[in-house]
PDB file of C-alpha atoms and ligand atoms in Angstrom:
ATOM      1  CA  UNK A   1       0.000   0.000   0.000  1.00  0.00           C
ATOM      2  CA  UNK A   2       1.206   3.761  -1.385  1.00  0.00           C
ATOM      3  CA  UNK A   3       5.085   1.523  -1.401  1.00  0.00           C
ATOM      4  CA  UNK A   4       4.977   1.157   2.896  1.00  0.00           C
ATOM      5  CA  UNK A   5       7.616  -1.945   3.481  1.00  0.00           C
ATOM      6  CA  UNK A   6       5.599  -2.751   6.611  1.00  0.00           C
ATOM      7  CA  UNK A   7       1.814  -2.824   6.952  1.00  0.00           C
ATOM      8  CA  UNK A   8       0.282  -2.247  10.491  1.00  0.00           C
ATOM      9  CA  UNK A   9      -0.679  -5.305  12.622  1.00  0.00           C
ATOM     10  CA  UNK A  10      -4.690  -5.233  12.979  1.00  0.00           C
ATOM     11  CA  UNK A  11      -4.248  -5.751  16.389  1.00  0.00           C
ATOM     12  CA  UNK A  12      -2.982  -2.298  16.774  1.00  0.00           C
ATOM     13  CA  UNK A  13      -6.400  -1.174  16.355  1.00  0.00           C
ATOM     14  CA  UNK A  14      -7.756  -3.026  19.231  1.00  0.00           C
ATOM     15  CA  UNK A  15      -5.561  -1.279  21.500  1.00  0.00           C
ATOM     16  CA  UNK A  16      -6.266   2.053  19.665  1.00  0.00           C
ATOM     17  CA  UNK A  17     -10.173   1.021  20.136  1.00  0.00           C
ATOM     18  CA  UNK A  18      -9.395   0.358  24.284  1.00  0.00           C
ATOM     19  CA  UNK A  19      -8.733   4.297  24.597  1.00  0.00           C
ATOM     20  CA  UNK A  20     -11.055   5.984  22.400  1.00  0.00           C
ATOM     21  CA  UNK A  21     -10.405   9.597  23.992  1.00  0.00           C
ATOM     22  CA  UNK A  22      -6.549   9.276  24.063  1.00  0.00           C
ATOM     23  CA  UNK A  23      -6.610   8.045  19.905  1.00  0.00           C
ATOM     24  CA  UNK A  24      -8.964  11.139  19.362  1.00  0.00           C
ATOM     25  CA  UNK A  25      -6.753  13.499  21.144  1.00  0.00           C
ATOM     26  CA  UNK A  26      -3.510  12.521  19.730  1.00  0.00           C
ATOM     27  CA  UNK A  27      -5.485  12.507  16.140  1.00  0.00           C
ATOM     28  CA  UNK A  28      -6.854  16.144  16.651  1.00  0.00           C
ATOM     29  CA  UNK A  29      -3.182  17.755  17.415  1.00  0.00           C
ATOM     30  CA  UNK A  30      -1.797  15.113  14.215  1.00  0.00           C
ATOM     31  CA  UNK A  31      -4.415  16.818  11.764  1.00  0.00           C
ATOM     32  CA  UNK A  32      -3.694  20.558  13.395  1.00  0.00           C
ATOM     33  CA  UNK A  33       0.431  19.826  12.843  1.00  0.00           C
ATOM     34  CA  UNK A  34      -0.552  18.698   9.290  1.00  0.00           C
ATOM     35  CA  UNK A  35      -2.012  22.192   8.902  1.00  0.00           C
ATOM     36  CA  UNK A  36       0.788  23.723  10.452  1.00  0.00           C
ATOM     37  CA  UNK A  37       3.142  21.916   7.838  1.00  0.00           C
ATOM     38  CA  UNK A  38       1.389  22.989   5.325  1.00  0.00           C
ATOM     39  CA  UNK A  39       1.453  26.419   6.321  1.00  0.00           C
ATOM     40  CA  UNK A  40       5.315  26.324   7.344  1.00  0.00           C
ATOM     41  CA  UNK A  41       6.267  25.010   3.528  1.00  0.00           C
ATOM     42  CA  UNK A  42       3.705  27.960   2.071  1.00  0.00           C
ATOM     43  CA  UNK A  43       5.782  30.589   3.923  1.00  0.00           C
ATOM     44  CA  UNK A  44       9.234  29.193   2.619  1.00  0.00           C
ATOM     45  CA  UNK A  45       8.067  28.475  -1.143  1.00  0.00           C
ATOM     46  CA  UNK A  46       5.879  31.271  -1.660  1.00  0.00           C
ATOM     47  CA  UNK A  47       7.842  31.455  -5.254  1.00  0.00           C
ATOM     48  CA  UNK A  48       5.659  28.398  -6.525  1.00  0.00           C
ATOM     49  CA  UNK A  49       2.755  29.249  -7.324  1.00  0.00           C
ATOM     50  CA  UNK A  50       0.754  26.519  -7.584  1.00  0.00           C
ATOM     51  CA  UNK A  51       2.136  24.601  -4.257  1.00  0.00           C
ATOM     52  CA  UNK A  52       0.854  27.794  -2.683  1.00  0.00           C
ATOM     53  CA  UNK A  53      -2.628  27.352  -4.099  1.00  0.00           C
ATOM     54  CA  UNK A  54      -2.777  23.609  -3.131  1.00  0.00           C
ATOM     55  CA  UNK A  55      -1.291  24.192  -0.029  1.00  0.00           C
ATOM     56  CA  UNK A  56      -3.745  26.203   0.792  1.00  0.00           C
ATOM     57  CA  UNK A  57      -6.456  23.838  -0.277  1.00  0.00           C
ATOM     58  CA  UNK A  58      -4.650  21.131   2.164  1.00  0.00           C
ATOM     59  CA  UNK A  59      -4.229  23.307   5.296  1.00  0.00           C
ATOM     60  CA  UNK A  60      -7.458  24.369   5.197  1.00  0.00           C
ATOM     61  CA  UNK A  61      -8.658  20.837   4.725  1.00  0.00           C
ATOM     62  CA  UNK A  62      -6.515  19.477   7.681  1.00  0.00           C
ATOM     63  CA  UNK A  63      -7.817  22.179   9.743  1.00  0.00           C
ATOM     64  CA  UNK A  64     -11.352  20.610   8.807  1.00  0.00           C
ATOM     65  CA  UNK A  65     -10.379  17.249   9.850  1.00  0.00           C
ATOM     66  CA  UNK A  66      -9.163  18.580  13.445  1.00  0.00           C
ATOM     67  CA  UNK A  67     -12.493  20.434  13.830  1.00  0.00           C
ATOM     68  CA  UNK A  68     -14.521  16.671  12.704  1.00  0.00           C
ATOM     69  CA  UNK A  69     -11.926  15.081  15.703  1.00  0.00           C
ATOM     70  CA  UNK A  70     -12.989  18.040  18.014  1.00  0.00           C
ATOM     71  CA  UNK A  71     -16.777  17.656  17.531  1.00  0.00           C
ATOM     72  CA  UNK A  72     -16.650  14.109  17.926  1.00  0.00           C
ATOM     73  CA  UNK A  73     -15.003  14.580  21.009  1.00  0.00           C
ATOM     74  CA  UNK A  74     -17.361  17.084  22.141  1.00  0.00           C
ATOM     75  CA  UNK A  75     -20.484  14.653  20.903  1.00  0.00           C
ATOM     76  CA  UNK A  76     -19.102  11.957  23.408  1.00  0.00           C
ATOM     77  CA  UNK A  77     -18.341  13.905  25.875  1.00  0.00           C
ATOM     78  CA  UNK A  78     -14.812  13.445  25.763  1.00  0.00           C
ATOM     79  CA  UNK A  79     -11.899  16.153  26.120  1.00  0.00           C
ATOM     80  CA  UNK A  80      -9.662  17.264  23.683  1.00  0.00           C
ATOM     81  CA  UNK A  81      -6.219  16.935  25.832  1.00  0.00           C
ATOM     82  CA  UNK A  82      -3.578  18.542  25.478  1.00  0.00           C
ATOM     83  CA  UNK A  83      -0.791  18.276  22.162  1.00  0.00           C
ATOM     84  CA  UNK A  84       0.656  14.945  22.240  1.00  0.00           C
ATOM     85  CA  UNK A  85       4.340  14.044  21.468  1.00  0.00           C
ATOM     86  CA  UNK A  86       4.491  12.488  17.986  1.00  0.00           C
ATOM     87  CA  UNK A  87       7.982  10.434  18.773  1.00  0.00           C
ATOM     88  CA  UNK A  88       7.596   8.481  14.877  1.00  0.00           C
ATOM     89  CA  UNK A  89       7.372  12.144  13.548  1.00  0.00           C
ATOM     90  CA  UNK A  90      10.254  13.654  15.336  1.00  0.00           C
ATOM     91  CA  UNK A  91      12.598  10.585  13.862  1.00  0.00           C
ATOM     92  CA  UNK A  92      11.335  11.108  10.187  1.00  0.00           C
ATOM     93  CA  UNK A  93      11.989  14.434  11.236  1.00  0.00           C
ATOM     94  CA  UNK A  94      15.638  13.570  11.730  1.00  0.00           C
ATOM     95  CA  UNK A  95      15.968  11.730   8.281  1.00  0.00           C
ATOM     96  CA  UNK A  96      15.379  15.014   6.288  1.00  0.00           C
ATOM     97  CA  UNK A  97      18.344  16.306   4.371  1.00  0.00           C
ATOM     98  CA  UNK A  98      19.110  19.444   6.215  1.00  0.00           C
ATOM     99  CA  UNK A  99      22.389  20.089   5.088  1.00  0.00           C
ATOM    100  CA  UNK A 100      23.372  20.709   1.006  1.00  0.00           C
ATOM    101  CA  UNK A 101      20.958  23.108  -1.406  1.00  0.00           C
ATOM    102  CA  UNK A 102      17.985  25.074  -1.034  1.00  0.00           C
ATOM    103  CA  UNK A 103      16.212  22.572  -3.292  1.00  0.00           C
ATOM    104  CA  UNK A 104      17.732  19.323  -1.712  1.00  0.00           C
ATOM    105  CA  UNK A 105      15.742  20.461   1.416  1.00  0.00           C
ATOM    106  CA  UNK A 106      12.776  21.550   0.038  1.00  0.00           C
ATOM    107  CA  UNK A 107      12.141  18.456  -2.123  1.00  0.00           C
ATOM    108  CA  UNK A 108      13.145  16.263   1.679  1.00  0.00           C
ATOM    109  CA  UNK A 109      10.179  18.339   2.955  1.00  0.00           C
ATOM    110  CA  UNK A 110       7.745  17.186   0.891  1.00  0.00           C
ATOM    111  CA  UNK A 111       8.732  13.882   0.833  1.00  0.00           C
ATOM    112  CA  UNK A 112       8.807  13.578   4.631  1.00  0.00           C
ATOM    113  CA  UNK A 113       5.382  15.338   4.248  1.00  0.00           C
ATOM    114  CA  UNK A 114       4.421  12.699   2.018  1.00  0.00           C
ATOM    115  CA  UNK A 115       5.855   9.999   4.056  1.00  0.00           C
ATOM    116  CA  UNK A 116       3.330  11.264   7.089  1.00  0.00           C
ATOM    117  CA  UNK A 117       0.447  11.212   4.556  1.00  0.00           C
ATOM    118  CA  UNK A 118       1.367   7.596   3.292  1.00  0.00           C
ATOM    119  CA  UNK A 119       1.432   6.500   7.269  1.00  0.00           C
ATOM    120  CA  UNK A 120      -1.515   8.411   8.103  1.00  0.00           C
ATOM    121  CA  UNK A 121      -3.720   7.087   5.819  1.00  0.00           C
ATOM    122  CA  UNK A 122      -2.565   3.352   6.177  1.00  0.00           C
ATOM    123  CA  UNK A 123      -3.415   3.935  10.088  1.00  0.00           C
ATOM    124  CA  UNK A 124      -6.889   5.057   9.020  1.00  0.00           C
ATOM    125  CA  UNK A 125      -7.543   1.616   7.170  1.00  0.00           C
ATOM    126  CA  UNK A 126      -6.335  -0.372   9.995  1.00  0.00           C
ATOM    127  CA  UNK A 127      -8.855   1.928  12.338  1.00  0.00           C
ATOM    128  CA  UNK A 128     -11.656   1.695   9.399  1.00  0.00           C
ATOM    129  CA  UNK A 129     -11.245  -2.239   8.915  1.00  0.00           C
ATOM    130  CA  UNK A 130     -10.806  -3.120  12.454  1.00  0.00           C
ATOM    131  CA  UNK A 131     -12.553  -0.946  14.796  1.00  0.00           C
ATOM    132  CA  UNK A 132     -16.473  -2.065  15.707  1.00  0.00           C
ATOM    133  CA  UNK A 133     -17.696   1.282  16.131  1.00  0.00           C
ATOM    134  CA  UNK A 134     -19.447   1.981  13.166  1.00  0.00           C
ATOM    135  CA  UNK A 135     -19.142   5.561  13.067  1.00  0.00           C
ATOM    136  CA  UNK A 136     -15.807   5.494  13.572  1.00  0.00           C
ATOM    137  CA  UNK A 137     -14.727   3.039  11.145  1.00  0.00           C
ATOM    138  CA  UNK A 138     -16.906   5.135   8.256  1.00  0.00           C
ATOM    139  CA  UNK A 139     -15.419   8.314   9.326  1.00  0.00           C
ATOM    140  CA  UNK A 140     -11.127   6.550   9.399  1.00  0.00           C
ATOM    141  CA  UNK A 141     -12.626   5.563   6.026  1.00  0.00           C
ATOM    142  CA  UNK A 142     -13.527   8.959   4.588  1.00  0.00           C
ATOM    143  CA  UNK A 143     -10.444  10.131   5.978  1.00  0.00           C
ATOM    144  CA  UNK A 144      -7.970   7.627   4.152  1.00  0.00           C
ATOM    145  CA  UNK A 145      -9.033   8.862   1.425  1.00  0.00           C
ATOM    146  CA  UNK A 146      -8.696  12.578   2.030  1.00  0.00           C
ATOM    147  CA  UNK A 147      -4.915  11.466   3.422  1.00  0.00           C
ATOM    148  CA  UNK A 148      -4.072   9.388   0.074  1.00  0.00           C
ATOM    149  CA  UNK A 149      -4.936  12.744  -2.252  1.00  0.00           C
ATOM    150  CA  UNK A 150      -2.620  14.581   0.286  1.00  0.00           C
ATOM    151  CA  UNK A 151       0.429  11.921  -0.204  1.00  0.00           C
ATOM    152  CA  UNK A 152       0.007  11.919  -4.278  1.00  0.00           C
ATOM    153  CA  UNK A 153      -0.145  15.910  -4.082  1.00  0.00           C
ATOM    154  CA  UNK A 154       3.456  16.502  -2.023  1.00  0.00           C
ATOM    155  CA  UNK A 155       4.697  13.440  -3.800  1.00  0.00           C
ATOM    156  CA  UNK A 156       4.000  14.821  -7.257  1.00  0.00           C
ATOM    157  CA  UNK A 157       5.327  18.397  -6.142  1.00  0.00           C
ATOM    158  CA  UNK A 158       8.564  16.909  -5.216  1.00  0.00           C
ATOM    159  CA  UNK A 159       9.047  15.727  -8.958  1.00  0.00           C
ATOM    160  CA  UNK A 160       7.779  18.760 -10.423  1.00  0.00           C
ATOM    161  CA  UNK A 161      10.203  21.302  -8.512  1.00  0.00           C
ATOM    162  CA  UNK A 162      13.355  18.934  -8.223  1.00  0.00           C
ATOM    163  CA  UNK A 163      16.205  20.275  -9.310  1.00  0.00           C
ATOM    164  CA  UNK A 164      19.247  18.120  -7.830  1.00  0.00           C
ATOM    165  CA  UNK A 165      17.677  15.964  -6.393  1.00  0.00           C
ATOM    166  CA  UNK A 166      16.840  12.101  -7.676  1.00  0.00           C
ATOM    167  CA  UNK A 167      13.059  11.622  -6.454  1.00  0.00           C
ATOM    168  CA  UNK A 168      12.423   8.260  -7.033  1.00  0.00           C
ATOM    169  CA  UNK A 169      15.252   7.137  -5.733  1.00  0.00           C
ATOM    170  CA  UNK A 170      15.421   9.515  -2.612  1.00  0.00           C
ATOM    171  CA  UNK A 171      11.593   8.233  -2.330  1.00  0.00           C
ATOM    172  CA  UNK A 172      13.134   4.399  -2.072  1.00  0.00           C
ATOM    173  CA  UNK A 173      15.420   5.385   0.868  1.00  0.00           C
ATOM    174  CA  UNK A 174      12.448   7.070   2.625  1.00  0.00           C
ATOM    175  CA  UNK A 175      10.464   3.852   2.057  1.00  0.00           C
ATOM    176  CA  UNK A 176      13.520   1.729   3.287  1.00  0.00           C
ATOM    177  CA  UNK A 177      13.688   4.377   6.480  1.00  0.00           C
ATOM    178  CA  UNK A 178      10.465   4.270   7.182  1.00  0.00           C
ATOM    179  CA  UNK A 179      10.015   0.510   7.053  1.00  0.00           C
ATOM    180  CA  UNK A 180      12.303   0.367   9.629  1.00  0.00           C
ATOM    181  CA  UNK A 181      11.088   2.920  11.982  1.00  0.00           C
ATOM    182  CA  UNK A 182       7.747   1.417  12.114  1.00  0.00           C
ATOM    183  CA  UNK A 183       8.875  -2.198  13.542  1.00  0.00           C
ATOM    184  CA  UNK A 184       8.999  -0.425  16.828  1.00  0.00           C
ATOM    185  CA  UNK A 185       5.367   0.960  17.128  1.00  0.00           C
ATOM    186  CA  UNK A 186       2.157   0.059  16.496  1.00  0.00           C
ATOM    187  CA  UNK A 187       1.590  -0.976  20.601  1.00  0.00           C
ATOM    188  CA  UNK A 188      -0.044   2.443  21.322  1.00  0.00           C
ATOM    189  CA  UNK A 189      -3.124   4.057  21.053  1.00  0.00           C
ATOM    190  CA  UNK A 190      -1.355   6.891  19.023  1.00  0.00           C
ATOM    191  CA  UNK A 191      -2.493   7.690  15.291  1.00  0.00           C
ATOM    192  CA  UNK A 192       1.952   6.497  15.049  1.00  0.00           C
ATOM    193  CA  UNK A 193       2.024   4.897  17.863  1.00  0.00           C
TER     194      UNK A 193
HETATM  195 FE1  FE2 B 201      -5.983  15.161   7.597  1.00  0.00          FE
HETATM  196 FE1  FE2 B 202      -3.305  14.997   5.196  1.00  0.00          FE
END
């Protein structure tokens, strides 16, 4: 699925399902840092046009997702705690090329972006497959979808403004990362964990 070495263990949705107000919470503040990526890579590649524009689009959307998480929080009269550490992020986060050109770093930004969007939505399938409550497994559903439009979109930006940079091959050693990384989660009820 979307190239991910490793798919989830169904299981991990069980123990997702045991803490429904702990997966909502940590899913609110993933869908509000989504957002706040999007925003962060509009402000330093305001030069491309149409990124901008989709960006945009994709911000705004995320920022509709964390309002869905917040209402149905509200609706079972949960509460929305506070941000949760996203310890899978902050690795990929260490992965990205930080060093060498402008463009080298950009085009690492989208694929780590990417990379969070392939993840994402492979979590929601677990949750949507797995989970017996019925509104929740329609709305992971809905979501996966949103999230795979959101991986294609920063993938297919990193090949359009690459300058030095090999995508598909840079892509593979994400994939290979990743694949890696993931072995030692999937125990919590975290949207990464
Ligand atoms: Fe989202
Ligand atoms: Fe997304």
């Amino acid at each position: 699925m979307l190239g991910l070495r490793l798919l989830t263990d169904p299981r991990w949705a069980n123990i997702a399902e045991t803490n429904l107000e702990e997966i909502l919470t940590d899913h609110a503040w993933c869908e509000q840092k989504a957002a706040s990526n999007a925003i962060s890579l509009i402000t330093q590649n305001s030069e491309h046009q149409d990124l901008v524009h989709e960006l945009t689009a994709i911000a705004i959307e995320e920022m509709q997702h964390f309002q869905l998480v917040i209402d149905i929080i509200k609706q079972r009269g949960y509460t929305l705690g506070r941000e949760r550490k996203d310890d899978y992020v902050n690795q990929l986060m260490k992965f990205t090329k930080k060093d060498g050109s402008r463009n080298t770093a950009f085009i690492d930004r989208l694929l780590f972006a990417a990379m969070i969007e392939a993840r994402s939505c492979e979590r929601f399938r677990v949750l949507s497959q797995n989970i017996k409550d019925k509104e929740l497994a329609k709305f992971y559903h809905d979501l996966m979808v949103s999230e795979a439009s959101h991986y294609t979109t920063f993938l297919n930006f990193a090949r359009r403004y690459t300058i030095d940079v090999d995508v598909d091959r840079r892509w593979k050693e994400w994939l290979i990362f990743e694949g890696e990384l993931i072995k030692s989660y999937g125990k919590k009820e975290h949207i990464h964990g």
